[in-house]
Amino acid sequence: DAGVIQSPRHEVTEMGQEVTLRCKPISGHDYLFWYRQTMMRGLELLIYFNNNVPIDDSGMPEDRFSAKMPNASFSTLKIQPSEPRDSAVYFCASSPGTGGRQYFGPGTRLTVL
Amino acid sequence: KQEVTQIPAALSVPEGENLVLNCSFTDSAIYNLQWFRQDPGKGLTSLLLIQSSQREQTSGRLNASLDKSSGRSTLYIAASQPGDSATYLCAVIDNQGGKLIFGQGTELSVKP
């Protein structure tokens, strides 16, 4: 298996623009997670899905952030409008079951100017 | 609210030394505990997973222990090598089995 795939790997955009991050989980994994990593706050869970259904979105910072999982092999994290404080590395991870080992993608480094 | 703390924040050792990384958590009601490795500019690699009912897990030169009642875990690395240089992160999963809560990590440097 190719592992968790994320795109793009790097994104540079200007404040106010819409940003869409994409993730393809490992085939057969029921759980998908979106994390954000910054120097100040470390790794934070934003939202996770089980069988394509959002379970916990309490980590989503504000209404500018939204996530979808239209099918078992694809998820998006959208920021609209983007702000400089959204600059971070965004990771997607997937897991085969409840409390299972989580497998991380390579991340998307987002820079908002 | 669960909080995970890792000590030390950074560690530098000569090659060949055995070393211990520490992790503590405030709420003992966890599903499991996981140790990850992160290389600069890369994603996280899962190293070990300890279920809440287990005391330890081993993989090669790595051994992780869990004392749930005291809220502590250690990662023991035997005979360290320069290739072990990375940031090591500890994370606990809540009792619902979903949410991973991470510590800030220990940045390890192994000098040749």
CSV table of C-alpha atoms in Angstrom, one decimal:
chain,number,residue,atom,x,y,z
A,1,ASP,CA,0.0,0.0,0.0
A,2,ALA,CA,1.2,3.5,-0.7
A,3,GLY,CA,0.4,4.8,2.7
A,4,VAL,CA,-1.6,7.9,3.5
A,5,ILE,CA,-1.4,10.4,0.6
A,6,GLN,CA,-1.7,14.1,1.0
A,7,SER,CA,-1.8,16.9,-1.6
A,8,PRO,CA,-0.4,19.4,-2.1
A,9,ARG,CA,2.8,19.0,-0.1
A,10,HIS,CA,3.4,22.7,0.0
A,11,GLU,CA,0.9,25.6,-0.4
A,12,VAL,CA,1.6,29.3,-0.4
A,13,THR,CA,-1.4,31.6,-0.6
A,14,GLU,CA,-2.4,35.1,0.3
A,15,MET,CA,-4.6,36.1,3.1
A,16,GLY,CA,-8.3,35.8,2.2
A,17,GLN,CA,-7.9,33.1,-0.3
A,18,GLU,CA,-9.6,29.7,-0.1
A,19,VAL,CA,-7.3,26.7,0.6
A,20,THR,CA,-8.2,23.1,0.1
A,21,LEU,CA,-6.1,20.2,1.4
A,22,ARG,CA,-6.6,16.7,0.3
A,23,CYS,CA,-6.1,13.3,1.8
A,24,LYS,CA,-6.4,9.7,0.7
A,25,PRO,CA,-6.3,7.3,3.6
A,26,ILE,CA,-5.0,3.7,3.6
A,27,SER,CA,-7.5,1.4,1.9
A,28,GLY,CA,-9.6,-0.4,4.4
A,29,HIS,CA,-9.0,2.0,7.3
A,30,ASP,CA,-12.2,3.1,9.0
A,31,TYR,CA,-10.9,6.2,10.8
A,32,LEU,CA,-9.5,9.4,9.3
A,33,PHE,CA,-7.9,12.2,11.3
A,34,TRP,CA,-6.8,15.8,10.5
A,35,TYR,CA,-4.1,17.3,12.7
A,36,ARG,CA,-2.3,20.7,12.7
A,37,GLN,CA,1.3,21.1,13.9
A,38,THR,CA,2.8,24.4,14.9
A,39,MET,CA,5.8,25.3,17.0
A,40,MET,CA,3.7,27.1,19.6
A,41,ARG,CA,0.9,24.5,20.0
A,42,GLY,CA,2.5,21.3,18.9
A,43,LEU,CA,0.2,18.7,17.3
A,44,GLU,CA,-3.5,19.3,17.7
A,45,LEU,CA,-6.4,17.1,16.5
A,46,LEU,CA,-8.8,19.1,14.4
A,47,ILE,CA,-11.4,16.6,13.4
A,48,TYR,CA,-11.8,12.8,12.9
A,49,PHE,CA,-14.2,10.6,10.9
A,50,ASN,CA,-15.4,7.1,11.4
A,51,ASN,CA,-16.8,5.4,8.3
A,52,ASN,CA,-17.0,8.8,6.6
A,53,VAL,CA,-19.0,10.3,9.4
A,54,PRO,CA,-17.5,13.2,11.5
A,55,ILE,CA,-17.3,12.1,15.1
A,56,ASP,CA,-15.5,14.9,16.9
A,57,ASP,CA,-14.8,18.3,15.4
A,58,SER,CA,-14.2,20.1,18.7
A,59,GLY,CA,-10.6,20.9,17.6
A,60,MET,CA,-11.7,22.9,14.5
A,61,PRO,CA,-10.6,26.4,15.4
A,62,GLU,CA,-13.5,28.4,13.9
A,63,ASP,CA,-16.1,28.4,11.2
A,64,ARG,CA,-13.5,29.2,8.6
A,65,PHE,CA,-12.4,25.6,8.8
A,66,SER,CA,-14.5,22.8,7.3
A,67,ALA,CA,-13.8,19.1,6.5
A,68,LYS,CA,-15.6,16.6,4.4
A,69,MET,CA,-15.3,12.9,3.7
A,70,PRO,CA,-17.5,12.1,0.7
A,71,ASN,CA,-16.3,8.5,0.5
A,72,ALA,CA,-14.0,6.1,2.2
A,73,SER,CA,-11.0,7.0,0.0
A,74,PHE,CA,-11.0,10.8,0.1
A,75,SER,CA,-11.2,13.7,2.5
A,76,THR,CA,-10.7,17.4,2.3
A,77,LEU,CA,-9.9,20.2,4.8
A,78,LYS,CA,-10.9,23.6,3.6
A,79,ILE,CA,-10.0,27.0,5.0
A,80,GLN,CA,-12.0,30.0,3.8
A,81,PRO,CA,-10.9,32.7,4.1
A,82,SER,CA,-7.4,31.9,5.1
A,83,GLU,CA,-5.4,34.0,7.6
A,84,PRO,CA,-1.6,34.2,8.4
A,85,ARG,CA,-2.2,32.5,11.7
A,86,ASP,CA,-3.4,29.4,9.8
A,87,SER,CA,0.2,28.8,8.6
A,88,ALA,CA,1.2,25.4,9.9
A,89,VAL,CA,1.8,21.8,8.8
A,90,TYR,CA,-1.5,19.9,8.3
A,91,PHE,CA,-1.3,16.1,8.7
A,92,CYS,CA,-3.9,13.5,7.7
A,93,ALA,CA,-3.8,10.1,9.4
A,94,SER,CA,-5.8,6.9,9.2
A,95,SER,CA,-6.4,4.0,11.4
A,96,PRO,CA,-7.9,0.5,10.9
A,97,GLY,CA,-10.1,0.5,14.0
A,98,THR,CA,-11.0,2.0,17.3
A,99,GLY,CA,-7.9,2.9,19.2
A,100,GLY,CA,-5.7,1.4,16.5
A,101,ARG,CA,-2.3,2.5,15.4
A,102,GLN,CA,-2.5,5.7,13.4
A,103,TYR,CA,-0.6,6.1,10.1
A,104,PHE,CA,0.3,9.6,9.2
A,105,GLY,CA,0.7,11.2,5.8
A,106,PRO,CA,3.7,13.4,4.9
A,107,GLY,CA,1.8,16.6,5.6
A,108,THR,CA,1.0,19.8,3.8
A,109,ARG,CA,3.0,22.8,4.7
A,110,LEU,CA,0.7,25.8,4.4
A,111,THR,CA,2.0,29.4,4.4
A,112,VAL,CA,-0.5,32.2,4.3
A,113,LEU,CA,1.0,35.6,3.5
B,1,LYS,CA,-8.9,17.8,30.4
B,2,GLN,CA,-6.1,15.4,29.4
B,3,GLU,CA,-2.6,16.8,29.3
B,4,VAL,CA,0.5,15.0,28.1
B,5,THR,CA,4.0,16.2,29.2
B,6,GLN,CA,7.3,14.9,27.9
B,7,ILE,CA,10.7,15.4,29.7
B,8,PRO,CA,13.3,16.3,28.6
B,9,ALA,CA,12.5,18.6,25.7
B,10,ALA,CA,15.8,17.9,24.2
B,11,LEU,CA,18.5,15.3,24.8
B,12,SER,CA,22.0,14.8,23.3
B,13,VAL,CA,23.9,11.6,23.9
B,14,PRO,CA,27.0,9.9,22.4
B,15,GLU,CA,26.5,6.9,20.2
B,16,GLY,CA,26.1,3.6,22.0
B,17,GLU,CA,24.4,4.9,25.1
B,18,ASN,CA,21.2,3.5,26.5
B,19,LEU,CA,18.6,6.2,27.1
B,20,VAL,CA,15.1,6.8,28.5
B,21,LEU,CA,12.5,9.3,27.4
B,22,ASN,CA,9.7,10.2,29.8
B,23,CYS,CA,6.0,10.8,29.2
B,24,SER,CA,3.3,11.7,31.8
B,25,PHE,CA,-0.4,12.2,31.4
B,26,THR,CA,-2.9,13.7,33.8
B,27,ASP,CA,-6.0,11.4,33.3
B,28,SER,CA,-5.4,7.7,33.7
B,29,ALA,CA,-8.7,6.8,31.8
B,30,ILE,CA,-6.9,6.1,28.5
B,31,TYR,CA,-7.6,3.6,25.8
B,32,ASN,CA,-3.9,3.2,24.9
B,33,LEU,CA,-0.7,5.0,24.6
B,34,GLN,CA,1.4,5.4,21.4
B,35,TRP,CA,5.0,6.4,20.8
B,36,PHE,CA,5.9,8.1,17.5
B,37,ARG,CA,9.0,9.3,15.8
B,38,GLN,CA,9.2,12.4,13.6
B,39,ASP,CA,12.1,13.2,11.4
B,40,PRO,CA,12.6,16.9,10.4
B,41,GLY,CA,10.1,17.9,7.7
B,42,LYS,CA,8.5,14.5,7.7
B,43,GLY,CA,5.3,12.9,9.0
B,44,LEU,CA,5.0,10.8,12.1
B,45,THR,CA,6.0,7.1,12.2
B,46,SER,CA,4.3,4.9,14.7
B,47,LEU,CA,6.9,3.0,16.9
B,48,LEU,CA,4.9,1.3,19.6
B,49,LEU,CA,1.4,1.0,20.9
B,50,ILE,CA,0.6,-0.1,24.4
B,51,GLN,CA,-2.9,-1.1,25.3
B,52,SER,CA,-4.2,0.3,28.6
B,53,SER,CA,-4.2,-3.3,30.0
B,54,GLN,CA,-0.5,-3.9,29.1
B,55,ARG,CA,2.6,-3.0,31.0
B,56,GLU,CA,5.1,-2.9,28.1
B,57,GLN,CA,5.8,-3.4,24.5
B,58,THR,CA,9.1,-4.1,22.7
B,59,SER,CA,10.3,-3.6,19.1
B,60,GLY,CA,13.9,-4.3,18.4
B,61,ARG,CA,16.0,-1.9,20.5
B,62,LEU,CA,12.9,0.0,21.7
B,63,ASN,CA,11.0,-0.9,24.8
B,64,ALA,CA,8.0,1.1,26.1
B,65,SER,CA,6.5,0.8,29.5
B,66,LEU,CA,3.1,2.0,30.8
B,67,ASP,CA,2.1,2.6,34.4
B,68,LYS,CA,-1.5,3.8,34.0
B,69,SER,CA,-2.2,4.4,37.7
B,70,SER,CA,0.6,6.8,38.0
B,71,GLY,CA,0.1,8.4,34.6
B,72,ARG,CA,3.6,7.6,33.3
B,73,SER,CA,5.2,5.9,30.3
B,74,THR,CA,8.9,5.5,29.3
B,75,LEU,CA,10.6,4.8,26.0
B,76,TYR,CA,13.9,3.0,26.4
B,77,ILE,CA,16.3,3.0,23.5
B,78,ALA,CA,19.2,0.6,23.8
B,79,ALA,CA,22.6,1.1,22.2
B,80,SER,CA,21.6,4.4,20.5
B,81,GLN,CA,22.8,5.1,17.0
B,82,PRO,CA,23.0,8.4,15.0
B,83,GLY,CA,20.1,7.2,12.9
B,84,ASP,CA,17.9,7.4,16.0
B,85,SER,CA,18.2,11.2,16.0
B,86,ALA,CA,14.7,12.5,15.6
B,87,THR,CA,11.8,13.9,17.7
B,88,TYR,CA,10.0,11.3,19.8
B,89,LEU,CA,6.3,12.0,20.6
B,90,CYS,CA,4.1,10.3,23.1
B,91,ALA,CA,0.3,10.4,22.7
B,92,VAL,CA,-2.6,8.9,24.6
B,93,ILE,CA,-6.0,8.0,23.1
B,94,ASP,CA,-9.1,8.8,25.2
B,95,ASN,CA,-11.4,6.2,26.5
B,96,GLN,CA,-13.7,6.4,23.4
B,97,GLY,CA,-10.8,5.2,21.4
B,98,GLY,CA,-10.6,8.1,19.0
B,99,LYS,CA,-8.8,11.2,19.9
B,100,LEU,CA,-5.0,11.2,20.2
B,101,ILE,CA,-3.5,13.8,22.5
B,102,PHE,CA,0.1,14.5,22.0
B,103,GLY,CA,3.0,15.7,24.2
B,104,GLN,CA,5.3,18.3,22.9
B,105,GLY,CA,8.0,15.8,22.1
B,106,THR,CA,11.7,15.1,23.0
B,107,GLU,CA,14.2,16.1,20.4
B,108,LEU,CA,17.0,13.4,20.5
B,109,SER,CA,20.4,13.9,19.0
B,110,VAL,CA,22.8,10.9,19.0
B,111,LYS,CA,26.4,12.0,18.3
B,112,PRO,CA,28.8,9.7,16.4
